[in-house]
Every structure is written in C-alpha cells, then in structure tokens.
mmCIF file of C-alpha atoms and ligand atoms in Angstrom:
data_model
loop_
_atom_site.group_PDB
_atom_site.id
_atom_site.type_symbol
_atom_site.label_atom_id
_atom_site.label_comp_id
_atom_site.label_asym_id
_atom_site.label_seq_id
_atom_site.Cartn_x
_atom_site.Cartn_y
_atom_site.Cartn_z
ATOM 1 C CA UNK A 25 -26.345 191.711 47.048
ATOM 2 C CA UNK A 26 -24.658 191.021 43.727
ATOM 3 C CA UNK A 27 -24.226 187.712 41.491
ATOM 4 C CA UNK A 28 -21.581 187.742 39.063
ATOM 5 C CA UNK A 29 -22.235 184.774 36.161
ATOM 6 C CA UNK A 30 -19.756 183.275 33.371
ATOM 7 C CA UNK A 31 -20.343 181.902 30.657
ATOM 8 C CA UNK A 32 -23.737 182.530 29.883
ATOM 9 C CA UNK A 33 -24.770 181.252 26.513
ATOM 10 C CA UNK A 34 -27.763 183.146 24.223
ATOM 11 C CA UNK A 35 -30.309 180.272 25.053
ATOM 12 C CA UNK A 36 -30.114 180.807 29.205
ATOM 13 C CA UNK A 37 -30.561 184.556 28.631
ATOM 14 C CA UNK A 38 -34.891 184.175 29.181
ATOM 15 C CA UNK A 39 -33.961 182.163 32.054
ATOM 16 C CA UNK A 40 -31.731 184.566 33.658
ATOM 17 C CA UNK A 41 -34.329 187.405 32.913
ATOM 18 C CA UNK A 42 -37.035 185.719 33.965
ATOM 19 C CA UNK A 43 -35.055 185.090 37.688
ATOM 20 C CA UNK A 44 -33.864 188.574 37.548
ATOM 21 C CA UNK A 45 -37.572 189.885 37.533
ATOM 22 C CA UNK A 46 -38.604 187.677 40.111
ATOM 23 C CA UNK A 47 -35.616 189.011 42.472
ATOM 24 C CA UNK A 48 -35.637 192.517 41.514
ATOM 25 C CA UNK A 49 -33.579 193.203 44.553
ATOM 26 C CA UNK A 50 -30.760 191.120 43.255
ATOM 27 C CA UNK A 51 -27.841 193.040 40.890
ATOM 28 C CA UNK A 52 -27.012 190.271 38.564
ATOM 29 C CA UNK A 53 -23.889 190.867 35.879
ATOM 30 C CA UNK A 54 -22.844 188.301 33.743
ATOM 31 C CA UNK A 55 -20.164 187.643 30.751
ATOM 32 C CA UNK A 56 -20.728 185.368 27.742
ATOM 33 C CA UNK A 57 -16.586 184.199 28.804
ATOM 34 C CA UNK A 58 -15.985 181.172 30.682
ATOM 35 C CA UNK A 59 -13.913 181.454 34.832
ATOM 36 C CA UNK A 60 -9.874 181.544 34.028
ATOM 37 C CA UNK A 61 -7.478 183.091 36.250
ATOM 38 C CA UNK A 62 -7.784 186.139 34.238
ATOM 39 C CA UNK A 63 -11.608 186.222 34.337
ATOM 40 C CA UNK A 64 -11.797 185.910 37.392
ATOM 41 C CA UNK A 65 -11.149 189.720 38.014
ATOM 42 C CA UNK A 66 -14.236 190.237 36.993
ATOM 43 C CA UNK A 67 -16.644 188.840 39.462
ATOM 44 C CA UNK A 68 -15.160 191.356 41.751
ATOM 45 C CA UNK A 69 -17.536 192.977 43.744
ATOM 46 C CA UNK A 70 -20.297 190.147 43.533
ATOM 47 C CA UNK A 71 -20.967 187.731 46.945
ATOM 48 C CA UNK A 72 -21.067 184.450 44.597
ATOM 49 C CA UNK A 73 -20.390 183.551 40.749
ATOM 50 C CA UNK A 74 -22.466 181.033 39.233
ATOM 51 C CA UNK A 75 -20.523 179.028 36.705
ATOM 52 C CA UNK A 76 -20.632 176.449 33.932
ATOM 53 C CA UNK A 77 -17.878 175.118 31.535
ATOM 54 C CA UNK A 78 -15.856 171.833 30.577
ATOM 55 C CA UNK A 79 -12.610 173.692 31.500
ATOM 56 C CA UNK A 80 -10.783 172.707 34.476
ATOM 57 C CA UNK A 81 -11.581 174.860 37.779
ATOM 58 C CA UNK A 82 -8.038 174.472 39.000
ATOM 59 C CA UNK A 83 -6.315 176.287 41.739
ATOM 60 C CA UNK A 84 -4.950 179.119 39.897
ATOM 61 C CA UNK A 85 -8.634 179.304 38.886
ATOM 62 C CA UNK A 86 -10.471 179.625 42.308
ATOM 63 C CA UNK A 87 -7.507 181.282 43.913
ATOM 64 C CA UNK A 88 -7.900 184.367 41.447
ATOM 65 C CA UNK A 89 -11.716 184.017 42.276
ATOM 66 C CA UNK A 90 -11.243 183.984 46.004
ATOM 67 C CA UNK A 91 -8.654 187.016 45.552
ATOM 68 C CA UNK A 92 -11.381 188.880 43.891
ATOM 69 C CA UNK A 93 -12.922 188.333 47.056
ATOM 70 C CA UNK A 94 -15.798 185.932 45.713
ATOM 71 C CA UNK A 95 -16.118 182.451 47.753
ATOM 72 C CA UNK A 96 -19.374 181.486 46.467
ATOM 73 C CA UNK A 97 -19.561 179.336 43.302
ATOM 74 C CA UNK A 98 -22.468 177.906 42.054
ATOM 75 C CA UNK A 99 -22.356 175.244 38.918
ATOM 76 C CA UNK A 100 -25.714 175.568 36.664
ATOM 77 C CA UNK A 101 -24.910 172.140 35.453
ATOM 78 C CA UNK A 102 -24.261 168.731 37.541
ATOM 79 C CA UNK A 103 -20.651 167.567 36.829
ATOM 80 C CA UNK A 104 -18.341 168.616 39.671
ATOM 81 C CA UNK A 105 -15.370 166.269 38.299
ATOM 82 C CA UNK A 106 -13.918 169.399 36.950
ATOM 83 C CA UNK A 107 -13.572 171.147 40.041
ATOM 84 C CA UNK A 108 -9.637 171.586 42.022
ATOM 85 C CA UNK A 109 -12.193 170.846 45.942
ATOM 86 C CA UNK A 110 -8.589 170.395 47.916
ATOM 87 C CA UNK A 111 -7.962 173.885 46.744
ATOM 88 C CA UNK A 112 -11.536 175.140 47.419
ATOM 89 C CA UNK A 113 -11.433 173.206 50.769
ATOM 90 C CA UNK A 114 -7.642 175.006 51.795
ATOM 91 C CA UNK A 115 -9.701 178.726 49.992
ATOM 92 C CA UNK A 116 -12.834 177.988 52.504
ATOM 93 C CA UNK A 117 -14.851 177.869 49.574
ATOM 94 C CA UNK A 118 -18.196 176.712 49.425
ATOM 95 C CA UNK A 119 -19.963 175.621 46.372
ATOM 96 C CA UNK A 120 -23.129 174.220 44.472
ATOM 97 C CA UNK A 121 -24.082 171.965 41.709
ATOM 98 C CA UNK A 122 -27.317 171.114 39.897
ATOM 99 C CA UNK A 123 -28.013 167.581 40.208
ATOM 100 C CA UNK A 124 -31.136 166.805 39.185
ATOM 101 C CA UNK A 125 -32.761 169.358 36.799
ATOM 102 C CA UNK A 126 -35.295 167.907 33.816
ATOM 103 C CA UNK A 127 -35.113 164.027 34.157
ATOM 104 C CA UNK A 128 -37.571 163.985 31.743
ATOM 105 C CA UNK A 129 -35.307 165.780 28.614
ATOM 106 C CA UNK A 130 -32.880 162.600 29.175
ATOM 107 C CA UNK A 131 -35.217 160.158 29.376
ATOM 108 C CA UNK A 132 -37.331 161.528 26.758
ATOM 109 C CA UNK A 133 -34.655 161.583 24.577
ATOM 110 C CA UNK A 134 -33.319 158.378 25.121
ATOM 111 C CA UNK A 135 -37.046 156.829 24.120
ATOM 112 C CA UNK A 136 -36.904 159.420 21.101
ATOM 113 C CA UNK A 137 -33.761 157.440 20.143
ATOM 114 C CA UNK A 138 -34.671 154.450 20.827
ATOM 115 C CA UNK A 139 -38.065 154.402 19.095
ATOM 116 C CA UNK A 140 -36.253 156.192 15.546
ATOM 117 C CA UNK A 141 -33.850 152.991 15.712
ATOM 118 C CA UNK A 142 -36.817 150.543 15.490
ATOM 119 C CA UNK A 143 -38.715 152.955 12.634
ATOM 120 C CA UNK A 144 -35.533 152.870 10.969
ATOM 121 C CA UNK A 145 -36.182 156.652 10.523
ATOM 122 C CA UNK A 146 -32.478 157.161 9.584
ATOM 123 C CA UNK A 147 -32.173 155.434 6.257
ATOM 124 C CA UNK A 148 -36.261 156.151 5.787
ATOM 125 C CA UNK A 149 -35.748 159.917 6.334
ATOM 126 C CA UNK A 150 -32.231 159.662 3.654
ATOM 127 C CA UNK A 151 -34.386 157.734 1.288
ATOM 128 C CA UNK A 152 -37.140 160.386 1.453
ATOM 129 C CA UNK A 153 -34.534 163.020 1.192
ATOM 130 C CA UNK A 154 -33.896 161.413 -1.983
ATOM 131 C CA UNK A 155 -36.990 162.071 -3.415
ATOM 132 C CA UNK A 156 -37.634 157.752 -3.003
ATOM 133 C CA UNK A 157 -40.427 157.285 -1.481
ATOM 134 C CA UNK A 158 -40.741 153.343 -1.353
ATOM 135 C CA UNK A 159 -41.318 151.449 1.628
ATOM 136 C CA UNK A 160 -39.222 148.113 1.305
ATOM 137 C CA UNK A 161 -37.111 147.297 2.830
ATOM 138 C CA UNK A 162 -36.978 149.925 5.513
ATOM 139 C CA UNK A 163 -39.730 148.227 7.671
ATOM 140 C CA UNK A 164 -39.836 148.869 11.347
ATOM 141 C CA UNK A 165 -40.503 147.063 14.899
ATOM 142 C CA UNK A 166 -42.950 148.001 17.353
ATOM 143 C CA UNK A 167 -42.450 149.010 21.019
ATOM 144 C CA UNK A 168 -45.199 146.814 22.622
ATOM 145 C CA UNK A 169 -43.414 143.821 21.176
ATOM 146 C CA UNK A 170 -39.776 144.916 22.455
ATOM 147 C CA UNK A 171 -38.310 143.247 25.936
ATOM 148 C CA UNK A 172 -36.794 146.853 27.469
ATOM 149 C CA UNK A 173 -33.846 146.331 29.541
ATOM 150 C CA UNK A 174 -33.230 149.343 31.769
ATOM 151 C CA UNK A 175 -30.243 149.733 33.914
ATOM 152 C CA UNK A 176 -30.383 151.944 36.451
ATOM 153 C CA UNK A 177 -33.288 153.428 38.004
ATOM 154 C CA UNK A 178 -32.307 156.732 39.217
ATOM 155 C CA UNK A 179 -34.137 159.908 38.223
ATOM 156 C CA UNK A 180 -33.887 159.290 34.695
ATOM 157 C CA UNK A 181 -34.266 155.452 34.203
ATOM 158 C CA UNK A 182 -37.842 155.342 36.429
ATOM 159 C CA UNK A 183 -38.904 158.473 33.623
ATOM 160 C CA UNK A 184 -37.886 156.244 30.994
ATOM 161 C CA UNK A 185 -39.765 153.362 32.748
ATOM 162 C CA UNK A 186 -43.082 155.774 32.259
ATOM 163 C CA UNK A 187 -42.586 156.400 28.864
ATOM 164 C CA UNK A 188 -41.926 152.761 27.848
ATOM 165 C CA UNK A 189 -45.228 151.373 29.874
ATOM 166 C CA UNK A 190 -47.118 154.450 27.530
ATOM 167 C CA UNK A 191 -45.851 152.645 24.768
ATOM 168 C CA UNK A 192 -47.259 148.930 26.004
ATOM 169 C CA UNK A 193 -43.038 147.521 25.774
ATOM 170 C CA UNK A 194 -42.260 144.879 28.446
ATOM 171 C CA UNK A 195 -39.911 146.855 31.276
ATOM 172 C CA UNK A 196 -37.610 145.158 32.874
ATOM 173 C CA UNK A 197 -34.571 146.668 35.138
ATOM 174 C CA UNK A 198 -32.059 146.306 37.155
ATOM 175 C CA UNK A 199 -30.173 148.523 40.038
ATOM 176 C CA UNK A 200 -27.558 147.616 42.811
ATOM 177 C CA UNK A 201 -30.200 149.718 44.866
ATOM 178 C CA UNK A 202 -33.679 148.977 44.158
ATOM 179 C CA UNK A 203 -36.562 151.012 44.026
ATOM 180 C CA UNK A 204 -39.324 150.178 46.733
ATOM 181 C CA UNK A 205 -42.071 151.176 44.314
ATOM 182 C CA UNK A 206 -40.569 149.115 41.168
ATOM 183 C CA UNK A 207 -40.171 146.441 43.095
ATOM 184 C CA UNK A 208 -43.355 145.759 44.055
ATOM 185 C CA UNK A 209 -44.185 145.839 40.734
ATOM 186 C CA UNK A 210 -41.900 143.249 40.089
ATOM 187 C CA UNK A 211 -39.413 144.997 37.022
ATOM 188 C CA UNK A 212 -36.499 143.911 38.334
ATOM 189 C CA UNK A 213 -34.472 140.929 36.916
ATOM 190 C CA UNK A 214 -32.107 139.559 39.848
ATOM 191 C CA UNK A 215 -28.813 140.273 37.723
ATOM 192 C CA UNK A 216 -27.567 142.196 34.867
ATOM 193 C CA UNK A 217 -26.698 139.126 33.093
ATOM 194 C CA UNK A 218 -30.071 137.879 33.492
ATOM 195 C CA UNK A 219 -31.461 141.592 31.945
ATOM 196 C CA UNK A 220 -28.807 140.782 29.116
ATOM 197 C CA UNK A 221 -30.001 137.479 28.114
ATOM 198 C CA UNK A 222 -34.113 139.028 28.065
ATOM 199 C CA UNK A 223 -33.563 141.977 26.737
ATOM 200 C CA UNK A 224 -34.378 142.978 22.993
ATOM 201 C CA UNK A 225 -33.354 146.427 23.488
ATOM 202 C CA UNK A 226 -31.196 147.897 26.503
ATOM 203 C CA UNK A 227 -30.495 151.745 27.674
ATOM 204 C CA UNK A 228 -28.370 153.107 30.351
ATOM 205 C CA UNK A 229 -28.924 155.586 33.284
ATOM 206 C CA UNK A 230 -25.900 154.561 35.860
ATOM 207 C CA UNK A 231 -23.051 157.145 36.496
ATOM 208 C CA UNK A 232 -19.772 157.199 34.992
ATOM 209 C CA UNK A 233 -18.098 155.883 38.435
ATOM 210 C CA UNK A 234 -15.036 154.069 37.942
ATOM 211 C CA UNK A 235 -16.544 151.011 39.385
ATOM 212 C CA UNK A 236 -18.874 151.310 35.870
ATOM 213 C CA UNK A 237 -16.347 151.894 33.459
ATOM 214 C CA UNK A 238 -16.752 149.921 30.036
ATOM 215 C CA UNK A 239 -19.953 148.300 31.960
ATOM 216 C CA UNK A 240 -21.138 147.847 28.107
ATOM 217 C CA UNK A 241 -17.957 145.286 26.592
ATOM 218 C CA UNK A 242 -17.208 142.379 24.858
ATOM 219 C CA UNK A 243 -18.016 140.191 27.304
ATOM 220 C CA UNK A 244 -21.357 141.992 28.285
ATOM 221 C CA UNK A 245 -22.519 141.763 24.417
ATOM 222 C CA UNK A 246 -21.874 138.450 24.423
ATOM 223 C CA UNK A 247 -23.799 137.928 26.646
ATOM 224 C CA UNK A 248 -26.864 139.862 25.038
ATOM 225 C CA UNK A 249 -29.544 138.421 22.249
ATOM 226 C CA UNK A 250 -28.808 138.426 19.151
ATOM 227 C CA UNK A 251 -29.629 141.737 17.425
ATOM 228 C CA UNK A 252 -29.560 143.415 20.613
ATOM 229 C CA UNK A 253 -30.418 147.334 20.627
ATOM 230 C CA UNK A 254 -28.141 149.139 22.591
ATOM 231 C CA UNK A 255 -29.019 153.134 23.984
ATOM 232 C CA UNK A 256 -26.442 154.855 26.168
ATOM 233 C CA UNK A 257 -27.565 158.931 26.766
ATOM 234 C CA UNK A 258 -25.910 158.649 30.289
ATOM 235 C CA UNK A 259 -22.157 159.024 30.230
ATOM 236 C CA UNK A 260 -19.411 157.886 27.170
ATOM 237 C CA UNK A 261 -16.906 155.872 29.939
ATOM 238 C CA UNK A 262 -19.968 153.352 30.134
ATOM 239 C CA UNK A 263 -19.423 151.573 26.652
ATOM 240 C CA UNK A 264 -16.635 150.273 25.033
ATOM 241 C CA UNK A 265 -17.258 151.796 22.218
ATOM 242 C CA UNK A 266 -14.827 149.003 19.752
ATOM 243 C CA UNK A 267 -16.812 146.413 21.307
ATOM 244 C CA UNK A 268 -20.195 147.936 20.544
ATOM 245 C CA UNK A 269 -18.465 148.688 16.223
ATOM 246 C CA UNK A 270 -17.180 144.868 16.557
ATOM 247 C CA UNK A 271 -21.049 144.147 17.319
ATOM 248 C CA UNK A 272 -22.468 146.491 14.906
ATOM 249 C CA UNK A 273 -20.210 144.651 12.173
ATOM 250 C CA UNK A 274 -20.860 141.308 12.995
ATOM 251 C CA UNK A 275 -24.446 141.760 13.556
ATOM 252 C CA UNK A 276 -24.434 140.415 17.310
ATOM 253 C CA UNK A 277 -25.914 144.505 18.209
ATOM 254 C CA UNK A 278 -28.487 145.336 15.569
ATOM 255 C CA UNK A 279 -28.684 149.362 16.043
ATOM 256 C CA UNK A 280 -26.812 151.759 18.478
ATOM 257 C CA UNK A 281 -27.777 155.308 19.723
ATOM 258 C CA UNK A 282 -25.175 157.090 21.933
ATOM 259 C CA UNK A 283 -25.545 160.745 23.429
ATOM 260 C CA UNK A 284 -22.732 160.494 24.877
ATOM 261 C CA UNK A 285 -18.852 159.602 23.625
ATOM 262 C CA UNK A 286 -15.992 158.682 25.953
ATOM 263 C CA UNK A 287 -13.860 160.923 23.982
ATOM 264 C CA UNK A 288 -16.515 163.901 23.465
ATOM 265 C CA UNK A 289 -14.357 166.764 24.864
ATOM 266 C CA UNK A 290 -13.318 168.857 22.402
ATOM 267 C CA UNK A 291 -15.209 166.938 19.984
ATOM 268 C CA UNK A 292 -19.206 167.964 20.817
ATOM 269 C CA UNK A 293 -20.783 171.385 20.610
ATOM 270 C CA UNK A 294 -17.780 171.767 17.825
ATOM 271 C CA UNK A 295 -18.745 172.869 14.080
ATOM 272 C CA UNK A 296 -17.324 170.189 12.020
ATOM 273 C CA UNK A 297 -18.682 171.251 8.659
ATOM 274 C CA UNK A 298 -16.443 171.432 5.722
ATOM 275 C CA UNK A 299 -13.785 169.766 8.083
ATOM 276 C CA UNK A 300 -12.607 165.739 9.084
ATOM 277 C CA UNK A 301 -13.300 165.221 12.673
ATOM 278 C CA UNK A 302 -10.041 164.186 14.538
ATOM 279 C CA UNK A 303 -11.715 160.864 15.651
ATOM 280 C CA UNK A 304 -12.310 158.429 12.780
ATOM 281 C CA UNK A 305 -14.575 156.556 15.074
ATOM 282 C CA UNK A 306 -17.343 159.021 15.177
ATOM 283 C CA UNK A 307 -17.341 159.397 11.096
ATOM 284 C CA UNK A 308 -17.517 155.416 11.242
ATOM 285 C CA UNK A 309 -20.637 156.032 13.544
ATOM 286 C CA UNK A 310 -22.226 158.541 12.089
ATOM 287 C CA UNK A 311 -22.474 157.324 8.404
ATOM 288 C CA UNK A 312 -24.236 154.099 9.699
ATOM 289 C CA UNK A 313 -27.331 153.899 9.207
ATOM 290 C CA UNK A 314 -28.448 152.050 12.051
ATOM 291 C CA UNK A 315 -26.598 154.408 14.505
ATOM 292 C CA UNK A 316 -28.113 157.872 15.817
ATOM 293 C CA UNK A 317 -25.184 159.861 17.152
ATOM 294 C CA UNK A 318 -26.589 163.178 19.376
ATOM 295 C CA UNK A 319 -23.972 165.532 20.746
ATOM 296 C CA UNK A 320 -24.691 165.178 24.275
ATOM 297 C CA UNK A 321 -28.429 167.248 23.692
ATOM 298 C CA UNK A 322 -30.605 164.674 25.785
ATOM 299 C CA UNK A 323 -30.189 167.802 28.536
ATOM 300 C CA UNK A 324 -30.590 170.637 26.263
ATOM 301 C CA UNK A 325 -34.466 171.413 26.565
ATOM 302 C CA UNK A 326 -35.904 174.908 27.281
ATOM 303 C CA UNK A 327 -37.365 173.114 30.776
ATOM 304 C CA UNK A 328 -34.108 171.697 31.750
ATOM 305 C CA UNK A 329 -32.406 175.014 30.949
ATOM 306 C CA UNK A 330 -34.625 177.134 32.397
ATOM 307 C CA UNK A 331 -34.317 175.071 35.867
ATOM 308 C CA UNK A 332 -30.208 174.978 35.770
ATOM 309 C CA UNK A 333 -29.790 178.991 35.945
ATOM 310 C CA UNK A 334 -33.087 179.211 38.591
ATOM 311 C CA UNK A 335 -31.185 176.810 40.945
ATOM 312 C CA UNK A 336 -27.822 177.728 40.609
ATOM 313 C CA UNK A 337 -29.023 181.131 40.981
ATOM 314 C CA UNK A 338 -31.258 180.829 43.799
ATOM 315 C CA UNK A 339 -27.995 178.602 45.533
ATOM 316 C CA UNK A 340 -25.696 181.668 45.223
ATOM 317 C CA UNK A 341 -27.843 184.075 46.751
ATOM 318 C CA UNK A 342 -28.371 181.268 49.437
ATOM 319 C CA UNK A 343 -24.270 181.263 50.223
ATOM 320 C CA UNK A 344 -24.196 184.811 50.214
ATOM 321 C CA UNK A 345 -27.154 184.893 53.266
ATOM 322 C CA UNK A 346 -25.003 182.598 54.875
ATOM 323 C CA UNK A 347 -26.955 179.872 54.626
ATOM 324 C CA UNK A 348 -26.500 176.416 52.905
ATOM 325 C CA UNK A 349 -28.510 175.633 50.180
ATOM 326 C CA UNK A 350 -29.910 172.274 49.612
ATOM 327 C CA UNK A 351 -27.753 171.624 46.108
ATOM 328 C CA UNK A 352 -24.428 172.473 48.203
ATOM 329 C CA UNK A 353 -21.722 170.273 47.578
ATOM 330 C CA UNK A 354 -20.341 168.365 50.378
ATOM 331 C CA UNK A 355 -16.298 168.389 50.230
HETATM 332 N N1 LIG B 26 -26.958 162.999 28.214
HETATM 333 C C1 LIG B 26 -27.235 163.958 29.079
HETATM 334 O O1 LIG B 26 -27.461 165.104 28.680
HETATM 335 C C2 LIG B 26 -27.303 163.657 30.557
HETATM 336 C C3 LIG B 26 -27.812 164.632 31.429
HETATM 337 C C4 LIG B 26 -27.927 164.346 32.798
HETATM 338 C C5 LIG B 26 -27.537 163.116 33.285
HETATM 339 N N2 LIG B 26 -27.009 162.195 32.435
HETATM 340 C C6 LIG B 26 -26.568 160.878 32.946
HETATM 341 O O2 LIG B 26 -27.673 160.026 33.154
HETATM 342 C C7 LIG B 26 -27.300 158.977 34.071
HETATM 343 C C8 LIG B 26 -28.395 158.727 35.092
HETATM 344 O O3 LIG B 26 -28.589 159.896 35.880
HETATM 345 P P1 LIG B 26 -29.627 159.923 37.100
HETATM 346 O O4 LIG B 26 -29.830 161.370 37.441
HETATM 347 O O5 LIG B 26 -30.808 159.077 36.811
HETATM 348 O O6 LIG B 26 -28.744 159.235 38.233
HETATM 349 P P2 LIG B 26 -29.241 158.659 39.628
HETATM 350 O O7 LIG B 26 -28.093 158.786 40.552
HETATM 351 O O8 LIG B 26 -30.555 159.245 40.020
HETATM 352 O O9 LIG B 26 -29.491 157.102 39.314
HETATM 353 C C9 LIG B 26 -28.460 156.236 38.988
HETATM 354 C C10 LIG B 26 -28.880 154.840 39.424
HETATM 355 O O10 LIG B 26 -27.921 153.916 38.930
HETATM 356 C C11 LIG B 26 -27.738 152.897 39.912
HETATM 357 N N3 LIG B 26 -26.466 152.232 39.613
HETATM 358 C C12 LIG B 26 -25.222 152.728 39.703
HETATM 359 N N4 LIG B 26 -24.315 151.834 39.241
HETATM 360 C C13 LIG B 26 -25.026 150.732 38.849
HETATM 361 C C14 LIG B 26 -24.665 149.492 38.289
HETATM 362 N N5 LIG B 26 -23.404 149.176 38.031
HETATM 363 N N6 LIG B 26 -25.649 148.612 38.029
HETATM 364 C C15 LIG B 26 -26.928 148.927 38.306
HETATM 365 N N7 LIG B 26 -27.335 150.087 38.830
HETATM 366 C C16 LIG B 26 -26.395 150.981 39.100
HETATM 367 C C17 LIG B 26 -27.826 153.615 41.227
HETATM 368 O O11 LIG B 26 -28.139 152.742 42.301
HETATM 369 C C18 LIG B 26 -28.941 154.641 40.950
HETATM 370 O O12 LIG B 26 -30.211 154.145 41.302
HETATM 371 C C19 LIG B 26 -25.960 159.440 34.666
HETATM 372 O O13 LIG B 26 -24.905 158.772 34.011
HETATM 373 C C20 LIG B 26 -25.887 160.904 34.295
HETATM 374 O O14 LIG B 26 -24.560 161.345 34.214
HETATM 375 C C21 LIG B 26 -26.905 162.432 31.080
#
C-alpha cells in the first residue's frame, strides 16, 4: 500500500517520520509542491494523497488526480471550503479532513494574546528594546479582575474557559448550542448582547459561516463597554475590521488582537521585509501599539502539527482498506 503526500513543509517532516516508523509496512512518498493539475501525475501509483494548501482543489485538479488513478484524498488541515465536492462527488471520490487537532494551541494562544494586551507587553517590550527601562506609564490590568466574554464554546472556547478560571477572571459565554456541563455551572449569559454589555474583554471561537459574517460591527461595539478588549484567533470574516479601527480611534475598543484577517490570503505566511504590504490596513494595525497582529500561528504548535499528518495519514490508509474513517467528509 502506498501514500503519496503534497506539500509537505520542513516542520511536518518528524511527524511524517515518526508515522512512517510506526507503519513500516506503509511506502510513503511525498513532494515539498502543492496538488495542481500538473502535480497530480505524481501521486501515480499511490491508493490515497494526503494534501494541504490554500489553493483551490478544482476540477481540473481532482480530475488529473483521479486520472492518475488516486481517489483517496486526505486534508492534514480542517478547511474543506477549498475543495471542487460536485466534482469529487461526479469522480466517486472520497475524502478526509482534520477537524479537531490541538484545541489547546488556539486557545492557548488566544489567552497568550489576550493576557500581553492587558501587560501592555507591546509598547513595554519596544521601550525595553530601547534600552528605557521605566515603568510609567505602561502599567497593566490583571486577569482576576477582567469580566471574560467568550463566544462560542466549541472545542476551543471550553479550553479557553480552563485557562481563564486558572487565571481567577470571571467567565462568562454564550453559544446558540449550549454546553450541558457549562451550563450547570451557570457561564452562560442568555444573549450576546447581554455578554456585550458585561464583558471587559471578549474573544471568539464561532465558525466563519455566512450566518456569522461581520458578527463583530458597528452596531455590536456599540453595544460593548467602554474600553472593551476585543480577541478574534477564529476566522477574519467574523470582524469588521473598519469598525473595530473606528473603535480603536475613538477609544470605544481599548486593545485588539486578531490571528486571523478577512483578507489574509496571499497576505500571511508572506515575507514582507524590506517591502509595503499591499493592504494599508494591516501596516495601520500593526504599528499600534495596543494591537497584536499573529499570522494565523494560534495552530502552528509542534502538538497540533504532529496530530494533522498522524490523522490525515492514518485516514488515507483507512480509504485505501476500504473502509471509512471517522474524519471522512460527508458530501
Ligand atoms: N487561528 C487558528 O489557527 C485556528 C485553528 C483552528 C480553528 N480556528 C477557528 O476557531 C473557531 C472555533 O473552532 P472550534 O473547533 O472550537 O469550533 P466548534 O465547532 O467546536 O465550536 C464552535 C461553537 O460555536 C457555536 N456558534 C456558532 N455560531 C455561533 C453564534 N453566532 N453565536 C454563538 N455561538 C455560535 C457553535 O454552537 C459551537 O458550539 C473556528 O472559527 C475555527 O475556524 C482557528
């Protein structure tokens, strides 16, 4: 049996070796370049290709892959928005995603974020930089003191929900679906516009569904405290991001950390240095001091790596027994 793998990147290489000696009787082959109609030659051979990119997997795409006899395709990431599934449906494809692999980098990071807002660590680490190594006025706020709102509590929002109660902040949430066990511990707060008027600091964990689009808007921070802290490590399409630089100017949103950027295509994971980024927005972002901009890294952990290539891995050689792996897509 033989798995054929694109676009594997220098930091999943222990991960894939570390698979590969625990299924020795698996022939694995794998190229650093990403699936394209061209690629796709290459997989020839294998029973399933394990995948990850941001480019499209159009028709062309998995019609090249399916010529090359391969019908298998396993994503090592969770996204499947990028994927043609009427023309996998019409090539009887079948296929697997990752959906839940290190809730804990996400949420971790989030926290991270949050907590370096309210140390100010940003202009504190600049001053230091700077060889100035006086307090005032870069003083901080404490976590025990801060109202938490946390919307959404999926996988990563009840991690969060840990890592605030370490810290002694008041949690409270909300989720169109509510968690028995939060519940009856009585987090929730019956609407979100009851979490935005109690909430010092709020942080996102909803998908990117339409239905959520620009959940995070004028009329949202209007309704927040003054001073409000906003987090968003969950998906760009959730904040209107003029809003939130309207609320950074006039004050109404005190600090703002975003993983995440409607417009992050072609933007993150891009080397920038020595050269203007296209979007003037994220230069107006980054040189404030009271915003933390992360290129979409709340994922990238050794942990969360590590379990994307086992799964997607393990998922392939699953399709190619003939059987259906638990992380198959339905389409
Ligand atoms: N930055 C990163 O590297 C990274 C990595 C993985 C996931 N994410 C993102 O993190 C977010 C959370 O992921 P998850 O795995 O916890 O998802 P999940 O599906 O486990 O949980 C999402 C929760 O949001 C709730 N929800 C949906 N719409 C809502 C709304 N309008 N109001 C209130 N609740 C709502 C759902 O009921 C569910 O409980 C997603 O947006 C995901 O794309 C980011």
């Amino acid at each position: 049996m033989k798995v054929f793998a694109y676009g594997i990147r220098d930091d999943e290489k222990p991960a894939l070796k570390d698979w590969e000696s625990q299924n020795p009787e698996i022939e694995v082959d794998y190229t650093q370049e990403l699936l394209t109609p061209e690629t796709a030659k290459l997989a020839k051979g294998a029973d399933s290709a394990v995948v990850y990119q941001q480019l499209d997997y159009t028709k062309e795409t998995l019609e090249a892959l399916a010529a090359a006899g391969v019908k298998n395709m396993s994503l090592r990431n969770v996204g499947t928005d990028n994927v043609d599934f009427d023309a996998a449906k019409e090539l009887g494809m079948n296929i697997s995603n990752v959906p839940v692999y290190s809730p804990n980098a996400i949420a971790e990071h989030s926290m991270i974020q949050l907590s370096r807002l309210l140390r100010r660590t940003k202009p504190m680490d600049n001053k230091v930089a700077k060889h100035d190594l006086r307090w005032a006025p870069t003083i901080g706020r404490e976590m025990r003191m801060q109202t938490v709102g946390i919307i959404g509590t999926g996988n990563i929002g009840r991690k969060a929900i840990n890592i605030l109660k370490g810290f002694g902040a008041k949690v409270i949430a909300y989720d169109m679906f509510p968690n028995k066990e939060l519940q009856e511990e009585g987090l929730y707060v019956d609407s979100l516009d009851e979490l935005y008027a109690q909430a010092d600091a709020i942080s996102l964990y909803v998908p990117g569904v339409p239905a959520n689009h620009h959940m995070i808007n004028k009329d949202s921070i209007a309704k927040m405290k003054d001073g409000v802290v906003i987090v968003n490590c969950s998906r760009g399409n959730l904040v209107d991001i003029d809003a939130v630089i309207d609320g950074l100017n006039s004050g109404k949103v005190s600090d703002f950390a975003m993983d995440v950027y409607e417009n992050e295509v072609g933007l993150f994971n891009e080397d920038w240095s020595g050269k203007e980024f296209p979007d003037p927005k994220i230069a107006d972002l980054i040189a404030r001091d009271n915003v933390l901009v992360t290129p979409h890294i709340a994922f990238y952990t050794t942990k969360a790596v590590d379990e994307m290539v086992h799964q997607s891995f393990d998922a392939a050689v699953s399709f190619a027994k003939g059987e259906k792996p638990s992380i198959a897509v339905d389409f």
